[in-house]
Tab-separated table of C-alpha atoms and ligand atoms in Angstrom:
chain	number	residue	atom	x	y	z
A	10	MET	CA	5.263	12.298	-19.449
A	11	GLY	CA	1.926	13.361	-18.124
A	12	GLY	CA	-1.470	11.546	-17.946
A	13	LYS	CA	-4.200	12.864	-15.592
A	14	VAL	CA	-4.442	11.577	-11.943
A	15	ALA	CA	-7.655	10.619	-10.223
A	16	LEU	CA	-7.578	10.817	-6.433
A	17	VAL	CA	-10.576	8.656	-4.995
A	18	TYR	CA	-11.952	9.616	-1.749
A	19	SER	CA	-14.870	9.602	0.439
A	20	ASP	CA	-15.197	11.201	3.825
A	21	LYS	CA	-16.974	8.309	4.813
A	22	TYR	CA	-13.473	6.589	4.957
A	23	LEU	CA	-13.050	8.393	7.910
A	24	GLU	CA	-15.921	5.846	9.813
A	25	TYR	CA	-13.476	2.883	9.019
A	26	PHE	CA	-12.251	3.215	12.665
A	27	PHE	CA	-11.114	0.849	15.296
A	28	GLY	CA	-11.581	3.150	18.219
A	29	PRO	CA	-9.437	5.653	20.037
A	30	GLU	CA	-6.624	3.202	21.039
A	31	HIS	CA	-6.189	1.787	17.504
A	32	PRO	CA	-3.144	2.479	16.088
A	33	LEU	CA	-4.946	2.840	12.571
A	34	ARG	CA	-5.840	6.852	12.518
A	35	PRO	CA	-8.215	7.947	10.465
A	36	GLN	CA	-6.512	11.146	10.588
A	37	ARG	CA	-4.053	10.305	8.246
A	38	LEU	CA	-6.501	10.489	5.573
A	39	THR	CA	-7.764	14.043	6.754
A	40	LEU	CA	-4.193	15.735	7.006
A	41	MET	CA	-3.167	14.531	3.563
A	42	MET	CA	-6.382	15.899	2.063
A	43	GLU	CA	-5.934	19.278	3.487
A	44	LEU	CA	-2.009	19.031	2.541
A	45	ILE	CA	-2.831	18.347	-0.411
A	46	ARG	CA	-5.332	21.221	-0.808
A	47	GLU	CA	-2.904	23.728	0.935
A	48	ILE	CA	-0.135	23.506	-1.233
A	49	GLY	CA	-2.426	23.907	-4.231
A	50	LEU	CA	-2.657	20.335	-6.052
A	51	LEU	CA	-6.337	20.481	-6.148
A	52	ASP	CA	-6.163	23.137	-8.319
A	53	HIS	CA	-3.929	21.363	-10.436
A	54	PRO	CA	-5.653	20.713	-14.154
A	55	ASP	CA	-4.346	17.112	-13.862
A	56	LEU	CA	-5.702	16.049	-10.894
A	57	ARG	CA	-9.355	15.371	-10.207
A	58	VAL	CA	-10.884	14.237	-6.748
A	59	VAL	CA	-13.477	11.495	-7.484
A	60	GLU	CA	-15.761	10.271	-4.537
A	61	ALA	CA	-15.621	6.846	-3.701
A	62	MET	CA	-19.022	4.507	-3.746
A	63	ALA	CA	-19.351	1.296	-1.485
A	64	ALA	CA	-18.478	-1.918	-3.179
A	65	SER	CA	-21.718	-4.598	-3.724
A	66	GLU	CA	-21.638	-7.870	-1.735
A	67	GLU	CA	-21.467	-9.166	-5.255
A	68	GLU	CA	-18.141	-7.328	-6.138
A	69	LEU	CA	-16.661	-8.500	-2.050
A	70	LYS	CA	-17.642	-12.141	-3.162
A	71	LEU	CA	-14.729	-11.402	-6.217
A	72	VAL	CA	-12.424	-12.780	-3.235
A	73	HIS	CA	-14.341	-13.596	0.206
A	74	SER	CA	-16.831	-16.494	1.040
A	75	GLU	CA	-20.637	-15.503	1.728
A	76	ALA	CA	-19.597	-16.952	5.052
A	77	TYR	CA	-16.880	-14.496	5.946
A	78	LEU	CA	-19.509	-11.776	4.970
A	79	GLN	CA	-22.170	-13.010	7.217
A	80	HIS	CA	-19.696	-13.448	9.543
A	81	VAL	CA	-18.829	-9.528	9.282
A	82	LYS	CA	-22.369	-8.739	9.257
A	83	ARG	CA	-23.074	-10.968	12.649
A	84	LEU	CA	-19.696	-8.823	14.159
A	85	ASP	CA	-20.981	-5.778	13.003
A	86	GLU	CA	-24.580	-5.942	14.502
A	87	GLU	CA	-22.910	-6.770	18.196
A	88	GLY	CA	-20.163	-3.984	17.804
A	89	ARG	CA	-18.065	-5.997	19.763
A	90	GLY	CA	-15.201	-8.832	19.729
A	91	TYR	CA	-12.653	-9.064	16.839
A	92	LEU	CA	-11.967	-10.461	13.229
A	93	ASP	CA	-8.697	-11.988	14.538
A	94	TYR	CA	-6.952	-12.652	17.507
A	95	GLY	CA	-6.878	-9.014	18.714
A	96	ASP	CA	-5.919	-7.034	16.111
A	97	THR	CA	-9.034	-5.997	14.321
A	98	PRO	CA	-11.677	-5.307	16.376
A	99	ALA	CA	-15.191	-5.002	15.293
A	100	PHE	CA	-17.325	-2.087	15.220
A	101	LYS	CA	-20.973	-0.855	14.289
A	102	GLY	CA	-20.886	0.278	10.646
A	103	MET	CA	-17.483	-2.063	10.223
A	104	PHE	CA	-19.175	-3.616	7.147
A	105	SER	CA	-20.312	-0.449	4.956
A	106	ALA	CA	-16.865	1.077	5.986
A	107	SER	CA	-14.883	-1.665	4.738
A	108	ALA	CA	-17.083	-1.908	1.557
A	109	MET	CA	-16.487	1.667	0.823
A	110	LEU	CA	-12.918	1.186	0.942
A	111	VAL	CA	-12.979	-1.535	-1.581
A	112	GLY	CA	-15.526	0.632	-3.577
A	113	GLY	CA	-12.864	3.436	-3.614
A	114	SER	CA	-10.138	1.020	-5.135
A	115	LEU	CA	-12.893	-0.624	-7.867
A	116	ARG	CA	-13.578	3.197	-8.698
A	117	ALA	CA	-9.424	3.640	-9.119
A	118	ALA	CA	-9.756	0.489	-11.495
A	119	GLU	CA	-12.703	1.851	-13.872
A	120	LEU	CA	-11.443	5.236	-13.610
A	121	VAL	CA	-8.088	4.255	-15.256
A	122	MET	CA	-9.572	1.532	-17.730
A	123	GLU	CA	-11.989	3.678	-19.048
A	124	GLY	CA	-9.483	6.582	-19.723
A	125	GLU	CA	-10.863	8.559	-17.454
A	126	ALA	CA	-7.484	8.778	-15.828
A	127	MET	CA	-4.124	7.501	-16.487
A	128	HIS	CA	-3.051	6.895	-12.683
A	129	ALA	CA	-5.625	6.625	-10.091
A	130	PHE	CA	-5.145	6.665	-6.398
A	131	ASN	CA	-7.297	5.372	-3.538
A	132	PRO	CA	-5.761	6.324	-0.210
A	133	GLY	CA	-8.395	4.332	1.745
A	134	GLY	CA	-7.254	1.092	0.084
A	135	GLY	CA	-4.520	-1.637	0.875
A	136	MET	CA	-6.268	-3.641	2.997
A	137	HIS	CA	-3.384	-6.621	2.058
A	138	HIS	CA	-3.909	-9.138	5.220
A	139	ALA	CA	-7.440	-9.660	4.642
A	140	ALA	CA	-8.473	-13.203	2.596
A	141	ARG	CA	-11.282	-15.260	1.277
A	142	ASP	CA	-12.526	-16.376	5.210
A	143	ARG	CA	-10.963	-13.954	7.617
A	144	GLY	CA	-10.154	-10.613	8.355
A	145	ALA	CA	-6.712	-10.082	9.750
A	146	GLY	CA	-3.990	-7.095	10.601
A	147	PHE	CA	-6.707	-3.908	10.872
A	148	CYS	CA	-8.101	-5.111	7.173
A	149	VAL	CA	-11.609	-6.351	7.206
A	150	PHE	CA	-11.895	-6.941	3.401
A	151	ASN	CA	-9.011	-6.986	1.252
A	152	ASP	CA	-9.919	-4.366	-1.509
A	153	VAL	CA	-6.679	-5.431	-3.658
A	154	ALA	CA	-7.249	-8.655	-4.537
A	155	ILE	CA	-10.621	-7.731	-5.135
A	156	THR	CA	-9.483	-5.205	-7.596
A	157	ALA	CA	-7.522	-7.422	-9.628
A	158	ARG	CA	-10.467	-10.042	-9.464
A	159	TYR	CA	-12.829	-7.444	-10.896
A	160	LEU	CA	-10.147	-6.188	-13.874
A	161	GLN	CA	-10.089	-9.825	-14.882
A	162	LYS	CA	-13.809	-10.053	-14.798
A	163	LYS	CA	-14.891	-6.741	-16.070
A	164	TYR	CA	-12.093	-6.083	-18.140
A	165	ASN	CA	-10.548	-9.268	-19.405
A	166	LEU	CA	-7.102	-8.381	-18.287
A	167	LYS	CA	-4.991	-11.342	-18.871
A	168	LYS	CA	-1.856	-10.157	-16.839
A	169	ILE	CA	-2.090	-8.060	-13.532
A	170	MET	CA	0.572	-7.357	-11.848
A	171	ILE	CA	0.359	-6.350	-7.753
A	172	VAL	CA	3.512	-4.725	-5.912
A	173	ASP	CA	2.926	-4.463	-2.345
A	174	ILE	CA	5.278	-1.828	-0.280
A	175	ASP	CA	3.882	-2.088	3.116
A	176	CYS	CA	6.410	-2.781	5.749
A	177	HIS	CA	3.932	-5.855	6.289
A	178	HIS	CA	3.808	-9.166	4.223
A	179	GLY	CA	0.829	-8.842	1.710
A	180	ASP	CA	-0.438	-12.464	2.869
A	181	GLY	CA	-4.035	-12.031	1.732
A	182	THR	CA	-3.082	-11.076	-1.281
A	183	GLN	CA	-0.619	-13.491	-2.000
A	184	GLU	CA	-2.840	-16.060	-0.536
A	185	THR	CA	-5.534	-14.869	-3.189
A	186	PHE	CA	-3.188	-15.687	-6.174
A	187	TYR	CA	-1.435	-18.154	-4.826
A	188	SER	CA	-1.680	-20.840	-7.251
A	189	ASP	CA	-2.680	-17.955	-10.547
A	190	PRO	CA	-0.341	-17.036	-12.963
A	191	SER	CA	-2.402	-14.422	-14.658
A	192	VAL	CA	-1.775	-12.034	-10.979
A	193	LEU	CA	2.173	-11.833	-10.375
A	194	THR	CA	2.142	-10.574	-6.687
A	195	VAL	CA	5.506	-8.998	-5.591
A	196	SER	CA	6.193	-7.873	-1.988
A	197	PHE	CA	8.709	-6.271	-0.111
A	198	HIS	CA	8.523	-6.064	3.529
A	199	GLU	CA	10.354	-6.359	6.916
A	200	ASP	CA	11.434	-10.054	7.146
A	201	GLY	CA	8.642	-12.335	8.793
A	202	ARG	CA	11.273	-13.184	11.763
A	203	PHE	CA	10.700	-9.904	12.629
A	204	LEU	CA	7.248	-8.591	12.255
A	205	TYR	CA	3.640	-9.695	11.852
A	206	PRO	CA	2.103	-11.693	9.716
A	207	GLY	CA	5.445	-13.626	9.821
A	208	THR	CA	5.469	-14.637	6.531
A	209	GLY	CA	6.587	-13.781	3.279
A	210	PHE	CA	9.705	-15.997	2.855
A	211	ILE	CA	11.691	-16.515	-0.656
A	212	ASN	CA	10.677	-20.001	-0.479
A	213	GLU	CA	7.294	-18.868	-0.859
A	214	VAL	CA	6.619	-18.830	-4.815
A	215	GLY	CA	3.268	-19.741	-5.392
A	216	GLU	CA	1.969	-23.447	-5.991
A	217	ARG	CA	0.412	-25.312	-8.995
A	218	GLU	CA	0.183	-23.470	-12.160
A	219	GLY	CA	1.132	-20.191	-10.035
A	220	LYS	CA	4.577	-21.470	-9.085
A	221	GLY	CA	7.007	-18.640	-9.916
A	222	TYR	CA	4.370	-16.264	-9.925
A	223	CYS	CA	4.593	-15.019	-6.438
A	224	VAL	CA	7.790	-13.350	-5.633
A	225	ASN	CA	9.161	-11.848	-1.955
A	226	VAL	CA	11.582	-10.024	-0.787
A	227	PRO	CA	11.859	-10.279	2.830
A	228	LEU	CA	14.223	-6.991	4.208
A	229	PRO	CA	16.060	-7.009	7.332
A	230	PRO	CA	15.318	-4.759	10.193
A	231	PHE	CA	16.663	-0.858	9.581
A	232	THR	CA	16.741	-1.070	5.828
A	233	PHE	CA	17.407	2.173	4.694
A	234	THR	CA	16.531	4.102	1.746
A	235	GLU	CA	19.701	3.391	-0.805
A	236	ALA	CA	19.426	-0.223	0.213
A	237	TYR	CA	15.608	-0.108	-0.709
A	238	LEU	CA	16.184	1.406	-3.615
A	239	TYR	CA	18.499	-1.221	-4.732
A	240	ALA	CA	15.849	-4.066	-4.037
A	241	TYR	CA	13.150	-1.851	-5.943
A	242	ASN	CA	15.192	-1.347	-8.801
A	243	GLU	CA	16.725	-5.173	-9.057
A	244	VAL	CA	13.121	-6.597	-8.855
A	245	VAL	CA	10.366	-4.560	-10.383
A	246	PRO	CA	11.711	-3.439	-13.523
A	247	PRO	CA	13.155	-6.994	-14.333
A	248	LEU	CA	9.564	-8.251	-13.542
A	249	VAL	CA	7.379	-5.743	-15.841
A	250	LYS	CA	9.695	-6.515	-18.446
A	251	SER	CA	9.383	-10.265	-18.593
A	252	TYR	CA	6.017	-10.808	-17.426
A	253	GLU	CA	4.763	-7.316	-19.335
A	254	PRO	CA	1.308	-6.896	-17.190
A	255	ASP	CA	-1.424	-5.155	-18.455
A	256	ILE	CA	-1.677	-3.282	-15.483
A	257	ILE	CA	-0.080	-2.374	-12.146
A	258	ILE	CA	-1.623	-2.269	-8.923
A	259	GLN	CA	0.590	-0.916	-6.205
A	260	GLN	CA	-0.190	-1.277	-2.370
A	261	CYS	CA	1.563	1.756	-0.920
A	262	GLY	CA	1.979	1.111	2.583
A	263	VAL	CA	4.494	3.664	4.204
A	264	ASP	CA	4.742	1.809	7.415
A	265	THR	CA	8.558	1.180	6.580
A	266	HIS	CA	9.291	5.033	7.148
A	267	PHE	CA	12.055	5.158	10.247
A	268	GLY	CA	9.565	7.283	12.606
A	269	ASP	CA	6.711	4.815	12.436
A	270	PRO	CA	5.932	3.732	15.631
A	271	LEU	CA	4.963	-0.093	14.685
A	272	THR	CA	7.918	-1.249	12.315
A	273	THR	CA	11.638	-1.079	12.655
A	274	GLU	CA	12.324	0.059	8.924
A	275	ALA	CA	14.486	3.102	8.303
A	276	LEU	CA	13.324	4.809	4.972
A	277	THR	CA	13.373	8.341	4.619
A	278	LEU	CA	10.427	10.186	3.030
A	279	ASP	CA	12.524	10.650	-0.436
A	280	CYS	CA	12.188	6.963	-0.831
A	281	TYR	CA	8.779	7.049	-1.599
A	282	GLU	CA	8.995	9.780	-4.292
A	283	LYS	CA	12.044	7.665	-5.774
A	284	ILE	CA	9.755	4.290	-5.638
A	285	ILE	CA	6.789	6.379	-7.879
A	286	GLU	CA	9.309	7.917	-10.342
A	287	ILE	CA	10.839	4.415	-11.326
A	288	LEU	CA	7.420	2.807	-11.038
A	289	HIS	CA	6.026	5.992	-13.219
A	290	ASN	CA	8.698	5.179	-15.767
A	291	LEU	CA	7.545	1.743	-16.148
A	292	VAL	CA	3.922	2.199	-16.620
A	293	HIS	CA	4.638	4.286	-19.394
A	294	GLU	CA	6.880	2.281	-20.914
A	295	ALA	CA	5.217	-0.774	-20.472
A	296	THR	CA	1.436	-0.883	-19.754
A	297	ASP	CA	0.327	2.679	-21.594
A	298	GLY	CA	0.535	4.212	-18.261
A	299	LYS	CA	-2.122	1.649	-16.479
A	300	LEU	CA	-1.383	2.671	-12.656
A	301	ILE	CA	-3.559	1.475	-9.811
A	302	LEU	CA	-1.949	2.915	-6.605
A	303	LEU	CA	-3.617	1.762	-2.839
A	304	GLY	CA	-2.793	3.125	0.427
A	305	GLY	CA	-1.976	0.487	3.363
A	306	GLY	CA	-0.241	0.669	6.706
A	307	GLY	CA	1.365	4.005	8.262
A	308	TYR	CA	0.703	4.604	11.457
A	309	GLU	CA	2.355	8.221	12.059
A	310	VAL	CA	-0.739	10.810	11.050
A	311	GLY	CA	1.798	13.724	9.469
A	312	CYS	CA	4.295	11.137	7.972
A	313	VAL	CA	1.788	9.338	5.842
A	314	ALA	CA	-0.121	12.804	5.002
A	315	LYS	CA	3.302	13.818	3.719
A	316	ALA	CA	4.387	11.040	2.021
A	317	TRP	CA	1.631	10.144	-0.130
A	318	THR	CA	1.507	14.196	-1.063
A	319	LEU	CA	4.756	13.545	-2.482
A	320	MET	CA	3.648	10.465	-4.500
A	321	ILE	CA	0.615	12.229	-6.015
A	322	CYS	CA	3.437	15.603	-6.625
A	323	LYS	CA	5.826	12.936	-8.237
A	324	LEU	CA	2.781	11.622	-10.967
A	325	LEU	CA	1.937	14.879	-11.429
A	326	GLY	CA	5.307	16.351	-12.171
A	327	VAL	CA	4.988	19.129	-9.451
A	328	LYS	CA	7.743	19.975	-7.411
A	329	PRO	CA	6.611	20.016	-3.617
A	330	PRO	CA	7.680	22.926	-1.387
A	331	GLU	CA	10.052	22.783	0.964
A	332	HIS	CA	8.066	23.902	3.692
A	333	THR	CA	4.386	22.550	4.963
A	334	PRO	CA	1.972	25.832	4.940
A	335	PRO	CA	1.840	27.182	8.103
A	336	THR	CA	-1.824	26.319	8.733
A	337	TRP	CA	-0.966	22.963	7.925
A	338	ARG	CA	1.371	22.347	10.510
A	339	GLU	CA	-0.872	23.958	12.907
A	340	LEU	CA	-3.529	21.283	12.031
A	341	TYR	CA	-0.975	18.633	12.502
A	342	ALA	CA	0.358	19.886	15.895
A	343	ARG	CA	-3.432	19.981	17.151
A	344	THR	CA	-4.103	16.747	15.473
A	345	ALA	CA	-0.652	14.671	17.132
A	346	LEU	CA	-1.213	16.637	20.496
A	347	GLU	CA	-4.775	15.299	20.786
A	348	LEU	CA	-3.605	11.485	19.815
A	349	GLY	CA	-0.792	11.982	22.324
A	350	ASP	CA	2.290	12.144	20.054
A	351	ALA	CA	4.669	14.708	19.561
A	352	PRO	CA	4.401	16.272	16.075
A	353	ARG	CA	7.375	14.852	13.944
A	354	ASP	CA	9.084	17.942	11.353
A	355	PRO	CA	5.320	19.598	11.443
A	356	ASP	CA	7.219	22.463	9.311
A	357	ALA	CA	9.258	20.419	7.050
A	358	MET	CA	7.896	18.887	3.952
A	359	TYR	CA	10.902	16.126	4.111
A	360	GLU	CA	12.199	15.351	7.522
A	361	ARG	CA	15.113	17.259	9.038
A	362	GLU	CA	15.695	14.702	11.215
A	363	LYS	CA	17.656	11.685	10.193
A	364	PRO	CA	16.883	8.015	10.916
A	365	PRO	CA	18.517	6.398	13.695
A	366	LEU	CA	21.880	4.314	12.854
A	367	THR	CA	21.397	1.226	15.271
A	368	TYR	CA	23.119	-1.116	12.654
A	369	GLU	CA	25.939	-0.984	10.702
A	370	LYS	CA	24.713	-0.077	6.926
A	371	GLU	CA	27.215	-2.042	5.239
A	372	ARG	CA	25.713	-4.988	6.922
A	373	VAL	CA	22.075	-4.197	6.079
A	374	LEU	CA	23.030	-3.889	2.316
A	375	GLU	CA	25.261	-6.702	2.088
A	376	ILE	CA	22.114	-8.760	3.377
A	377	VAL	CA	19.543	-7.099	0.879
A	378	LYS	CA	22.047	-7.871	-1.840
A	379	GLU	CA	22.353	-11.955	-0.768
A	380	THR	CA	18.164	-11.758	-0.693
A	381	VAL	CA	17.736	-10.217	-3.937
A	382	LYS	CA	20.302	-12.960	-5.563
A	383	LYS	CA	18.908	-15.675	-3.725
A	384	LEU	CA	15.455	-14.692	-4.418
A	385	LYS	CA	16.266	-14.267	-8.273
A	386	GLU	CA	17.491	-17.955	-8.333
A	387	THR	CA	14.540	-19.392	-6.691
A	388	ILE	CA	11.997	-17.827	-8.610
A	389	SER	CA	13.957	-18.494	-11.671
A	390	LYS	CA	13.496	-22.546	-11.030
A	391	TYR	CA	10.063	-22.248	-11.806
A	392	ALA	CA	9.298	-19.263	-13.898
A	393	PRO	CA	11.079	-17.605	-16.848
A	394	LEU	CA	10.850	-13.959	-14.995
A	395	PHE	CA	14.402	-12.906	-13.847
B	425	LIG	ZN1	1.826	9.619	-15.714
B	426	LIG	ZN1	1.928	-2.871	7.106
């Protein structure tokens, strides 16, 4: 089960930078590119790196309002202030840097739709909190939603499925398609009672014609790999079978990792591999392989680099090495120190350290099972999906 994989990237992604004190660090991207290079993936015959180009204003307007674009431009010129209540600071060059991330996701969509790649990954994308008239939660333009609208407009796709595995609820994406059954949104995230943005409950199911086509899986804090995979397996494969999407877009935030400084989930790196394994099998069965992966959250730079590298390995069918290459581990250690962090397991591709068990596993699994059961009952009232 092969198929060519495109990795859409640009050094200009690094200009998406909210300042040295901000938790979203561009170094996670440079560390990822360096890791895939050093383990030899750039020489793999099925992997192609494609340069991203900025999205046009017309493309941004597939989701955002003209007034919001003007607002972003004004703040960009001033180079100070915030797009929201304090998480997303404005900076000079913000408009073009944000348009570049969106352009990468649109390029990924084109490569897949035009048969140049079977699967495409834009690690610069995944900005799921932005919505029509607002930026929020480190996100200026919502490339996830824009990509879905672009696929509808340019390729006339009738059914698009968006899966969002970021630790935070994909609220901007949900809002964009809340009354639209032609885009099924599914978000797995830490329960909104404990984490930003405080939404994504089971009873948020969509409205009007879209009712039942918005699926939320709020997870308790300390959800661990096995419990997470239980939920993913119970929800995603049945939805793919019943909804029969033309393509799947997955936002791949990895801030669910137990070492992430902003959240309290407890996933290990192998969980991301297993998620991709499940999804990869599904797309080859259901969408002729059409799969777009986007980046997302992840605030421990080495962990993000490893997680996304492991995902690419899985798509390519490459067995990752057990140890990171020595030059990479030095780069990671140096980068982490510069950022004021301690590097985590720099020499291991997976973690040596185990997630802390601050909560009883049995209880977490029980809550996850109850949540899945309840959400299936809730969705079934409105749409024939489960
Ligand atoms: Zn494949
Ligand atoms: Zn997140």
